[in-house]
Amino acid sequence: MKFCGLTRSQDVEIVNELKPDYIGFVFFPKSKRYVSPEQARQLKSRLCPEIKAVGVFVNEEPEIVADLLENGTIDMAQLHGKEDEAYIKRLRHLTNRPILQAFRVDTEADIQRAERSTADFILLDSGAGGTGTTFDWNLLKHVSRPYFVAGGLGVHNIINAVETLHPFGVDVISGIEENGVKDPIKMQKFADLVRDFDEISGCGFDK
């Protein structure tokens, strides 16, 4: 479970209580959830160490990404732009930290491209991220590697998503917000629904 787009110290306080596996800091300046490296370092310093911090980047220079990984600001890099295999190769020369590559899913070809990725993890999403819209989950029926699913997830549809897809992980951003900021009630409800399903199913998401 990944709660993405944290921007405030109170967001960190909430996730420290809820204990998602991952949280995300968005380093894309055009995003309304953008945080600077210094803001991210301050927030990370308050984060429980068992929660992994993911940095979300869009076509950023690999050296900048690697620096944030190596200095401990983040634990994993999420590539959410047009980064290709050559980019991943360059990044791996600079750091051995995990890489999560995001793919916009519109067609079967997008799924095939995602499955060929050499990133450690893949994320299947709608649009550019944080759009609050879902995509055609039928396209995911034949995905052969574990994946995070994102795009329009919230308390209204998360159970349907995990029952239908059994993903490796779920990534939520706008679905746990109210008026553009993280909402403690929605965050709590989302976490409860995911964990209740996980407990009842007895085998986690990834079957």
mmCIF file of N, CA and C in Angstrom, residues 56-169:
data_model
loop_
_atom_site.group_PDB
_atom_site.id
_atom_site.type_symbol
_atom_site.label_atom_id
_atom_site.label_comp_id
_atom_site.label_asym_id
_atom_site.label_seq_id
_atom_site.Cartn_x
_atom_site.Cartn_y
_atom_site.Cartn_z
ATOM 1 N N VAL A 56 8.934 10.564 -6.702
ATOM 2 C CA VAL A 56 8.286 10.522 -8.008
ATOM 3 C C VAL A 56 8.921 11.579 -8.909
ATOM 4 N N PHE A 57 9.457 11.125 -10.048
ATOM 5 C CA PHE A 57 10.178 12.006 -10.958
ATOM 6 C C PHE A 57 9.590 11.924 -12.358
ATOM 7 N N VAL A 58 9.684 13.036 -13.082
ATOM 8 C CA VAL A 58 9.239 13.082 -14.471
ATOM 9 C C VAL A 58 10.391 13.608 -15.315
ATOM 10 N N ASN A 59 11.082 12.701 -15.989
ATOM 11 C CA ASN A 59 12.172 13.059 -16.896
ATOM 12 C C ASN A 59 13.266 13.876 -16.214
ATOM 13 N N GLU A 60 13.562 13.542 -14.976
ATOM 14 C CA GLU A 60 14.603 14.230 -14.221
ATOM 15 C C GLU A 60 15.974 13.675 -14.601
ATOM 16 N N GLU A 61 17.006 14.490 -14.429
ATOM 17 C CA GLU A 61 18.366 14.024 -14.695
ATOM 18 C C GLU A 61 18.698 12.866 -13.757
ATOM 19 N N PRO A 62 19.241 11.763 -14.272
ATOM 20 C CA PRO A 62 19.536 10.605 -13.427
ATOM 21 C C PRO A 62 20.449 10.934 -12.252
ATOM 22 N N GLU A 63 21.361 11.867 -12.449
ATOM 23 C CA GLU A 63 22.280 12.226 -11.367
ATOM 24 C C GLU A 63 21.546 12.830 -10.177
ATOM 25 N N ILE A 64 20.508 13.606 -10.457
ATOM 26 C CA ILE A 64 19.720 14.211 -9.377
ATOM 27 C C ILE A 64 18.927 13.138 -8.643
ATOM 28 N N VAL A 65 18.337 12.219 -9.400
ATOM 29 C CA VAL A 65 17.588 11.121 -8.795
ATOM 30 C C VAL A 65 18.504 10.274 -7.919
ATOM 31 N N ALA A 66 19.658 9.925 -8.461
ATOM 32 C CA ALA A 66 20.609 9.083 -7.721
ATOM 33 C C ALA A 66 21.092 9.766 -6.450
ATOM 34 N N ASP A 67 21.305 11.055 -6.515
ATOM 35 C CA ASP A 67 21.770 11.784 -5.337
ATOM 36 C C ASP A 67 20.753 11.716 -4.207
ATOM 37 N N LEU A 68 19.472 11.867 -4.531
ATOM 38 C CA LEU A 68 18.429 11.805 -3.503
ATOM 39 C C LEU A 68 18.298 10.393 -2.929
ATOM 40 N N LEU A 69 18.569 9.393 -3.749
ATOM 41 C CA LEU A 69 18.564 8.009 -3.268
ATOM 42 C C LEU A 69 19.759 7.740 -2.363
ATOM 43 N N GLU A 70 20.903 8.180 -2.790
ATOM 44 C CA GLU A 70 22.129 7.878 -2.061
ATOM 45 C C GLU A 70 22.254 8.661 -0.755
ATOM 46 N N ASN A 71 21.682 9.863 -0.705
ATOM 47 C CA ASN A 71 21.783 10.629 0.542
ATOM 48 C C ASN A 71 20.652 10.337 1.525
ATOM 49 N N GLY A 72 19.769 9.392 1.159
ATOM 50 C CA GLY A 72 18.745 8.942 2.092
ATOM 51 C C GLY A 72 17.466 9.750 2.112
ATOM 52 N N THR A 73 17.339 10.731 1.216
ATOM 53 C CA THR A 73 16.088 11.489 1.162
ATOM 54 C C THR A 73 14.928 10.583 0.776
ATOM 55 N N ILE A 74 15.199 9.652 -0.143
ATOM 56 C CA ILE A 74 14.196 8.665 -0.569
ATOM 57 C C ILE A 74 14.842 7.282 -0.603
ATOM 58 N N ASP A 75 13.995 6.253 -0.615
ATOM 59 C CA ASP A 75 14.468 4.868 -0.637
ATOM 60 C C ASP A 75 14.274 4.209 -1.995
ATOM 61 N N MET A 76 13.414 4.771 -2.816
ATOM 62 C CA MET A 76 13.100 4.201 -4.122
ATOM 63 C C MET A 76 12.752 5.337 -5.069
ATOM 64 N N ALA A 77 13.081 5.146 -6.361
ATOM 65 C CA ALA A 77 12.734 6.149 -7.373
ATOM 66 C C ALA A 77 11.583 5.646 -8.221
ATOM 67 N N GLN A 78 10.592 6.502 -8.423
ATOM 68 C CA GLN A 78 9.468 6.198 -9.312
ATOM 69 C C GLN A 78 9.590 7.074 -10.546
ATOM 70 N N LEU A 79 9.743 6.444 -11.688
ATOM 71 C CA LEU A 79 9.910 7.159 -12.949
ATOM 72 C C LEU A 79 8.556 7.290 -13.617
ATOM 73 N N HIS A 80 8.085 8.523 -13.745
ATOM 74 C CA HIS A 80 6.705 8.737 -14.200
ATOM 75 C C HIS A 80 6.645 9.563 -15.472
ATOM 76 N N GLY A 81 7.757 9.590 -16.210
ATOM 77 C CA GLY A 81 7.769 10.350 -17.454
ATOM 78 C C GLY A 81 7.995 9.462 -18.646
ATOM 79 N N LYS A 82 8.906 9.877 -19.521
ATOM 80 C CA LYS A 82 9.203 9.118 -20.740
ATOM 81 C C LYS A 82 10.552 8.417 -20.640
ATOM 82 N N GLU A 83 10.942 8.087 -19.422
ATOM 83 C CA GLU A 83 12.225 7.427 -19.223
ATOM 84 C C GLU A 83 12.232 6.061 -19.930
ATOM 85 N N ASP A 84 13.329 5.758 -20.613
ATOM 86 C CA ASP A 84 13.424 4.501 -21.344
ATOM 87 C C ASP A 84 14.462 3.580 -20.709
ATOM 88 N N GLU A 85 14.748 2.465 -21.386
ATOM 89 C CA GLU A 85 15.701 1.507 -20.842
ATOM 90 C C GLU A 85 17.103 2.086 -20.732
ATOM 91 N N ALA A 86 17.460 2.958 -21.657
ATOM 92 C CA ALA A 86 18.767 3.611 -21.569
ATOM 93 C C ALA A 86 18.856 4.470 -20.312
ATOM 94 N N TYR A 87 17.756 5.135 -19.971
ATOM 95 C CA TYR A 87 17.717 5.951 -18.752
ATOM 96 C C TYR A 87 17.896 5.055 -17.524
ATOM 97 N N ILE A 88 17.165 3.946 -17.482
ATOM 98 C CA ILE A 88 17.276 3.038 -16.337
ATOM 99 C C ILE A 88 18.706 2.522 -16.208
ATOM 100 N N LYS A 89 19.322 2.202 -17.327
ATOM 101 C CA LYS A 89 20.704 1.715 -17.304
ATOM 102 C C LYS A 89 21.638 2.766 -16.725
ATOM 103 N N ARG A 90 21.458 4.012 -17.150
ATOM 104 C CA ARG A 90 22.280 5.104 -16.606
ATOM 105 C C ARG A 90 22.076 5.244 -15.098
ATOM 106 N N LEU A 91 20.822 5.164 -14.675
ATOM 107 C CA LEU A 91 20.523 5.319 -13.260
ATOM 108 C C LEU A 91 21.136 4.184 -12.449
ATOM 109 N N ARG A 92 21.122 2.986 -12.994
ATOM 110 C CA ARG A 92 21.696 1.840 -12.272
ATOM 111 C C ARG A 92 23.207 1.934 -12.143
ATOM 112 N N HIS A 93 23.846 2.667 -13.031
ATOM 113 C CA HIS A 93 25.284 2.903 -12.897
ATOM 114 C C HIS A 93 25.585 3.824 -11.711
ATOM 115 N N LEU A 94 24.600 4.610 -11.332
ATOM 116 C CA LEU A 94 24.788 5.613 -10.283
ATOM 117 C C LEU A 94 24.307 5.150 -8.916
ATOM 118 N N THR A 95 23.387 4.197 -8.881
ATOM 119 C CA THR A 95 22.817 3.745 -7.609
ATOM 120 C C THR A 95 22.285 2.327 -7.772
ATOM 121 N N ASN A 96 22.267 1.587 -6.678
ATOM 122 C CA ASN A 96 21.667 0.239 -6.708
ATOM 123 C C ASN A 96 20.334 0.202 -5.979
ATOM 124 N N ARG A 97 19.776 1.384 -5.711
ATOM 125 C CA ARG A 97 18.482 1.451 -5.033
ATOM 126 C C ARG A 97 17.349 1.048 -5.984
ATOM 127 N N PRO A 98 16.216 0.591 -5.438
ATOM 128 C CA PRO A 98 15.122 0.092 -6.283
ATOM 129 C C PRO A 98 14.511 1.170 -7.184
ATOM 130 N N ILE A 99 14.054 0.720 -8.343
ATOM 131 C CA ILE A 99 13.422 1.592 -9.327
ATOM 132 C C ILE A 99 12.018 1.073 -9.621
ATOM 133 N N LEU A 100 11.054 1.980 -9.579
ATOM 134 C CA LEU A 100 9.659 1.694 -9.925
ATOM 135 C C LEU A 100 9.329 2.508 -11.160
ATOM 136 N N GLN A 101 8.945 1.838 -12.232
ATOM 137 C CA GLN A 101 8.607 2.553 -13.459
ATOM 138 C C GLN A 101 7.104 2.541 -13.691
ATOM 139 N N ALA A 102 6.553 3.722 -13.926
ATOM 140 C CA ALA A 102 5.111 3.866 -14.126
ATOM 141 C C ALA A 102 4.778 3.879 -15.614
ATOM 142 N N PHE A 103 3.647 3.277 -15.955
ATOM 143 C CA PHE A 103 3.184 3.221 -17.337
ATOM 144 C C PHE A 103 1.722 3.641 -17.405
ATOM 145 N N ARG A 104 1.435 4.517 -18.339
ATOM 146 C CA ARG A 104 0.044 4.847 -18.633
ATOM 147 C C ARG A 104 -0.544 3.719 -19.476
ATOM 148 N N VAL A 105 -1.688 3.202 -19.064
ATOM 149 C CA VAL A 105 -2.281 2.050 -19.736
ATOM 150 C C VAL A 105 -3.501 2.481 -20.552
ATOM 151 N N ASP A 106 -3.356 2.381 -21.859
ATOM 152 C CA ASP A 106 -4.467 2.634 -22.777
ATOM 153 C C ASP A 106 -4.766 1.422 -23.646
ATOM 154 N N THR A 107 -3.717 0.636 -23.963
ATOM 155 C CA THR A 107 -3.870 -0.493 -24.876
ATOM 156 C C THR A 107 -3.049 -1.679 -24.386
ATOM 157 N N GLU A 108 -3.223 -2.821 -25.042
ATOM 158 C CA GLU A 108 -2.425 -4.008 -24.750
ATOM 159 C C GLU A 108 -0.938 -3.738 -24.962
ATOM 160 N N ALA A 109 -0.623 -2.899 -25.928
ATOM 161 C CA ALA A 109 0.778 -2.573 -26.206
ATOM 162 C C ALA A 109 1.442 -1.921 -25.002
ATOM 163 N N ASP A 110 0.685 -1.135 -24.250
ATOM 164 C CA ASP A 110 1.232 -0.503 -23.043
ATOM 165 C C ASP A 110 1.591 -1.557 -22.003
ATOM 166 N N ILE A 111 0.758 -2.589 -21.883
ATOM 167 C CA ILE A 111 1.030 -3.682 -20.960
ATOM 168 C C ILE A 111 2.297 -4.426 -21.376
ATOM 169 N N GLN A 112 2.420 -4.699 -22.653
ATOM 170 C CA GLN A 112 3.595 -5.407 -23.140
ATOM 171 C C GLN A 112 4.869 -4.599 -22.891
ATOM 172 N N ARG A 113 4.782 -3.309 -23.077
ATOM 173 C CA ARG A 113 5.937 -2.441 -22.830
ATOM 174 C C ARG A 113 6.305 -2.452 -21.345
ATOM 175 N N ALA A 114 5.292 -2.436 -20.493
ATOM 176 C CA ALA A 114 5.546 -2.458 -19.047
ATOM 177 C C ALA A 114 6.214 -3.762 -18.632
ATOM 178 N N GLU A 115 5.768 -4.855 -19.207
ATOM 179 C CA GLU A 115 6.324 -6.152 -18.827
ATOM 180 C C GLU A 115 7.781 -6.308 -19.263
ATOM 181 N N ARG A 116 8.188 -5.575 -20.266
ATOM 182 C CA ARG A 116 9.582 -5.638 -20.723
ATOM 183 C C ARG A 116 10.506 -4.753 -19.904
ATOM 184 N N SER A 117 9.954 -3.914 -19.051
ATOM 185 C CA SER A 117 10.771 -2.987 -18.269
ATOM 186 C C SER A 117 11.751 -3.733 -17.379
ATOM 187 N N THR A 118 12.967 -3.222 -17.279
ATOM 188 C CA THR A 118 13.968 -3.802 -16.383
ATOM 189 C C THR A 118 13.945 -3.169 -14.995
ATOM 190 N N ALA A 119 12.964 -2.294 -14.750
ATOM 191 C CA ALA A 119 12.813 -1.724 -13.411
ATOM 192 C C ALA A 119 12.466 -2.828 -12.412
ATOM 193 N N ASP A 120 12.766 -2.590 -11.151
ATOM 194 C CA ASP A 120 12.468 -3.579 -10.117
ATOM 195 C C ASP A 120 10.973 -3.788 -9.946
ATOM 196 N N PHE A 121 10.204 -2.718 -10.095
ATOM 197 C CA PHE A 121 8.749 -2.771 -9.966
ATOM 198 C C PHE A 121 8.129 -1.978 -11.102
ATOM 199 N N ILE A 122 6.883 -2.307 -11.447
ATOM 200 C CA ILE A 122 6.142 -1.504 -12.407
ATOM 201 C C ILE A 122 4.843 -1.026 -11.774
ATOM 202 N N LEU A 123 4.377 0.124 -12.238
ATOM 203 C CA LEU A 123 3.122 0.703 -11.774
ATOM 204 C C LEU A 123 2.268 0.984 -12.995
ATOM 205 N N LEU A 124 1.035 0.510 -12.973
ATOM 206 C CA LEU A 124 0.117 0.677 -14.096
ATOM 207 C C LEU A 124 -0.939 1.695 -13.719
ATOM 208 N N ASP A 125 -1.037 2.757 -14.514
ATOM 209 C CA ASP A 125 -1.784 3.944 -14.108
ATOM 210 C C ASP A 125 -2.597 4.468 -15.276
ATOM 211 N N SER A 126 -3.451 5.423 -14.968
ATOM 212 C CA SER A 126 -4.200 6.143 -15.998
ATOM 213 C C SER A 126 -3.664 7.562 -16.064
ATOM 214 N N GLY A 127 -3.447 8.069 -17.245
ATOM 215 C CA GLY A 127 -2.986 9.436 -17.374
ATOM 216 C C GLY A 127 -1.601 9.658 -16.811
ATOM 217 N N ALA A 128 -1.342 10.855 -16.391
ATOM 218 C CA ALA A 128 -0.010 11.238 -15.919
ATOM 219 C C ALA A 128 0.153 11.045 -14.421
ATOM 220 N N GLY A 129 -0.868 10.513 -13.747
ATOM 221 C CA GLY A 129 -0.783 10.311 -12.301
ATOM 222 C C GLY A 129 -1.524 11.390 -11.552
ATOM 223 N N GLY A 130 -2.250 10.975 -10.499
ATOM 224 C CA GLY A 130 -2.992 11.941 -9.697
ATOM 225 C C GLY A 130 -4.198 12.511 -10.394
ATOM 226 N N THR A 131 -4.669 11.825 -11.442
ATOM 227 C CA THR A 131 -5.793 12.362 -12.208
ATOM 228 C C THR A 131 -7.139 12.034 -11.581
ATOM 229 N N GLY A 132 -7.163 11.029 -10.718
ATOM 230 C CA GLY A 132 -8.419 10.644 -10.087
ATOM 231 C C GLY A 132 -9.328 9.837 -10.984
ATOM 232 N N THR A 133 -8.787 9.319 -12.093
ATOM 233 C CA THR A 133 -9.599 8.526 -13.010
ATOM 234 C C THR A 133 -9.030 7.123 -13.147
ATOM 235 N N THR A 134 -9.922 6.161 -13.356
ATOM 236 C CA THR A 134 -9.507 4.774 -13.554
ATOM 237 C C THR A 134 -9.292 4.510 -15.045
ATOM 238 N N PHE A 135 -8.827 3.287 -15.347
ATOM 239 C CA PHE A 135 -8.696 2.869 -16.729
ATOM 240 C C PHE A 135 -9.322 1.484 -16.853
ATOM 241 N N ASP A 136 -9.249 0.909 -18.041
ATOM 242 C CA ASP A 136 -9.884 -0.384 -18.292
ATOM 243 C C ASP A 136 -9.078 -1.497 -17.633
ATOM 244 N N TRP A 137 -9.554 -1.975 -16.495
ATOM 245 C CA TRP A 137 -8.826 -3.015 -15.764
ATOM 246 C C TRP A 137 -8.790 -4.336 -16.522
ATOM 247 N N ASN A 138 -9.647 -4.517 -17.499
ATOM 248 C CA ASN A 138 -9.606 -5.749 -18.288
ATOM 249 C C ASN A 138 -8.275 -5.916 -19.009
ATOM 250 N N LEU A 139 -7.594 -4.806 -19.242
ATOM 251 C CA LEU A 139 -6.297 -4.867 -19.896
ATOM 252 C C LEU A 139 -5.244 -5.551 -19.026
ATOM 253 N N LEU A 140 -5.514 -5.666 -17.716
ATOM 254 C CA LEU A 140 -4.520 -6.216 -16.790
ATOM 255 C C LEU A 140 -4.683 -7.716 -16.568
ATOM 256 N N LYS A 141 -5.623 -8.330 -17.246
ATOM 257 C CA LYS A 141 -5.924 -9.738 -16.986
ATOM 258 C C LYS A 141 -4.732 -10.661 -17.216
ATOM 259 N N HIS A 142 -3.879 -10.304 -18.143
ATOM 260 C CA HIS A 142 -2.808 -11.225 -18.519
ATOM 261 C C HIS A 142 -1.417 -10.701 -18.154
ATOM 262 N N VAL A 143 -1.366 -9.755 -17.222
ATOM 263 C CA VAL A 143 -0.057 -9.270 -16.771
ATOM 264 C C VAL A 143 0.644 -10.402 -16.022
ATOM 265 N N SER A 144 1.859 -10.681 -16.409
ATOM 266 C CA SER A 144 2.552 -11.854 -15.863
ATOM 267 C C SER A 144 3.546 -11.528 -14.760
ATOM 268 N N ARG A 145 3.744 -10.251 -14.450
ATOM 269 C CA ARG A 145 4.664 -9.895 -13.369
ATOM 270 C C ARG A 145 3.925 -9.068 -12.326
ATOM 271 N N PRO A 146 4.389 -9.078 -11.092
ATOM 272 C CA PRO A 146 3.733 -8.289 -10.048
ATOM 273 C C PRO A 146 3.730 -6.802 -10.403
ATOM 274 N N TYR A 147 2.681 -6.106 -9.999
ATOM 275 C CA TYR A 147 2.584 -4.691 -10.332
ATOM 276 C C TYR A 147 1.811 -3.929 -9.255
ATOM 277 N N PHE A 148 2.088 -2.636 -9.181
ATOM 278 C CA PHE A 148 1.254 -1.694 -8.439
ATOM 279 C C PHE A 148 0.175 -1.201 -9.399
ATOM 280 N N VAL A 149 -1.025 -1.024 -8.891
ATOM 281 C CA VAL A 149 -2.074 -0.413 -9.696
ATOM 282 C C VAL A 149 -2.412 0.946 -9.089
ATOM 283 N N ALA A 150 -2.663 1.919 -9.952
ATOM 284 C CA ALA A 150 -3.012 3.275 -9.525
ATOM 285 C C ALA A 150 -4.044 3.823 -10.494
ATOM 286 N N GLY A 151 -4.522 5.002 -10.205
ATOM 287 C CA GLY A 151 -5.466 5.646 -11.095
ATOM 288 C C GLY A 151 -6.895 5.573 -10.593
ATOM 289 N N GLY A 152 -7.348 6.627 -9.949
ATOM 290 C CA GLY A 152 -8.746 6.706 -9.532
ATOM 291 C C GLY A 152 -9.135 5.830 -8.369
ATOM 292 N N LEU A 153 -8.145 5.310 -7.637
ATOM 293 C CA LEU A 153 -8.477 4.466 -6.491
ATOM 294 C C LEU A 153 -8.922 5.318 -5.307
ATOM 295 N N GLY A 154 -9.871 4.779 -4.534
ATOM 296 C CA GLY A 154 -10.360 5.469 -3.353
ATOM 297 C C GLY A 154 -11.196 4.508 -2.528
ATOM 298 N N VAL A 155 -11.807 5.021 -1.475
ATOM 299 C CA VAL A 155 -12.590 4.148 -0.592
ATOM 300 C C VAL A 155 -13.803 3.561 -1.322
ATOM 301 N N HIS A 156 -14.226 4.200 -2.406
ATOM 302 C CA HIS A 156 -15.409 3.750 -3.129
ATOM 303 C C HIS A 156 -15.147 2.531 -4.009
ATOM 304 N N ASN A 157 -13.883 2.281 -4.370
ATOM 305 C CA ASN A 157 -13.630 1.193 -5.319
ATOM 306 C C ASN A 157 -12.418 0.331 -4.992
ATOM 307 N N ILE A 158 -11.759 0.567 -3.866
ATOM 308 C CA ILE A 158 -10.528 -0.179 -3.598
ATOM 309 C C ILE A 158 -10.795 -1.673 -3.415
ATOM 310 N N ILE A 159 -11.899 -2.033 -2.782
ATOM 311 C CA ILE A 159 -12.181 -3.463 -2.600
ATOM 312 C C ILE A 159 -12.425 -4.126 -3.955
ATOM 313 N N ASN A 160 -13.160 -3.462 -4.819
ATOM 314 C CA ASN A 160 -13.378 -4.005 -6.155
ATOM 315 C C ASN A 160 -12.050 -4.174 -6.888
ATOM 316 N N ALA A 161 -11.155 -3.213 -6.717
ATOM 317 C CA ALA A 161 -9.855 -3.273 -7.392
ATOM 318 C C ALA A 161 -9.039 -4.469 -6.927
ATOM 319 N N VAL A 162 -8.935 -4.664 -5.628
ATOM 320 C CA VAL A 162 -8.083 -5.755 -5.139
ATOM 321 C C VAL A 162 -8.726 -7.120 -5.358
ATOM 322 N N GLU A 163 -10.059 -7.178 -5.302
ATOM 323 C CA GLU A 163 -10.749 -8.446 -5.579
ATOM 324 C C GLU A 163 -10.601 -8.834 -7.047
ATOM 325 N N THR A 164 -10.643 -7.837 -7.914
ATOM 326 C CA THR A 164 -10.593 -8.097 -9.352
ATOM 327 C C THR A 164 -9.172 -8.367 -9.836
ATOM 328 N N LEU A 165 -8.216 -7.590 -9.320
ATOM 329 C CA LEU A 165 -6.881 -7.594 -9.899
ATOM 330 C C LEU A 165 -5.838 -8.372 -9.092
ATOM 331 N N HIS A 166 -5.992 -8.419 -7.775
ATOM 332 C CA HIS A 166 -4.986 -9.018 -6.905
ATOM 333 C C HIS A 166 -3.581 -8.498 -7.237
ATOM 334 N N PRO A 167 -3.399 -7.174 -7.199
ATOM 335 C CA PRO A 167 -2.096 -6.615 -7.548
ATOM 336 C C PRO A 167 -1.073 -6.842 -6.440
ATOM 337 N N PHE A 168 0.174 -6.602 -6.772
ATOM 338 C CA PHE A 168 1.225 -6.616 -5.756
ATOM 339 C C PHE A 168 0.995 -5.488 -4.748
ATOM 340 N N GLY A 169 0.564 -4.321 -5.261
ATOM 341 C CA GLY A 169 0.338 -3.177 -4.386
ATOM 342 C C GLY A 169 -0.653 -2.211 -4.990
#
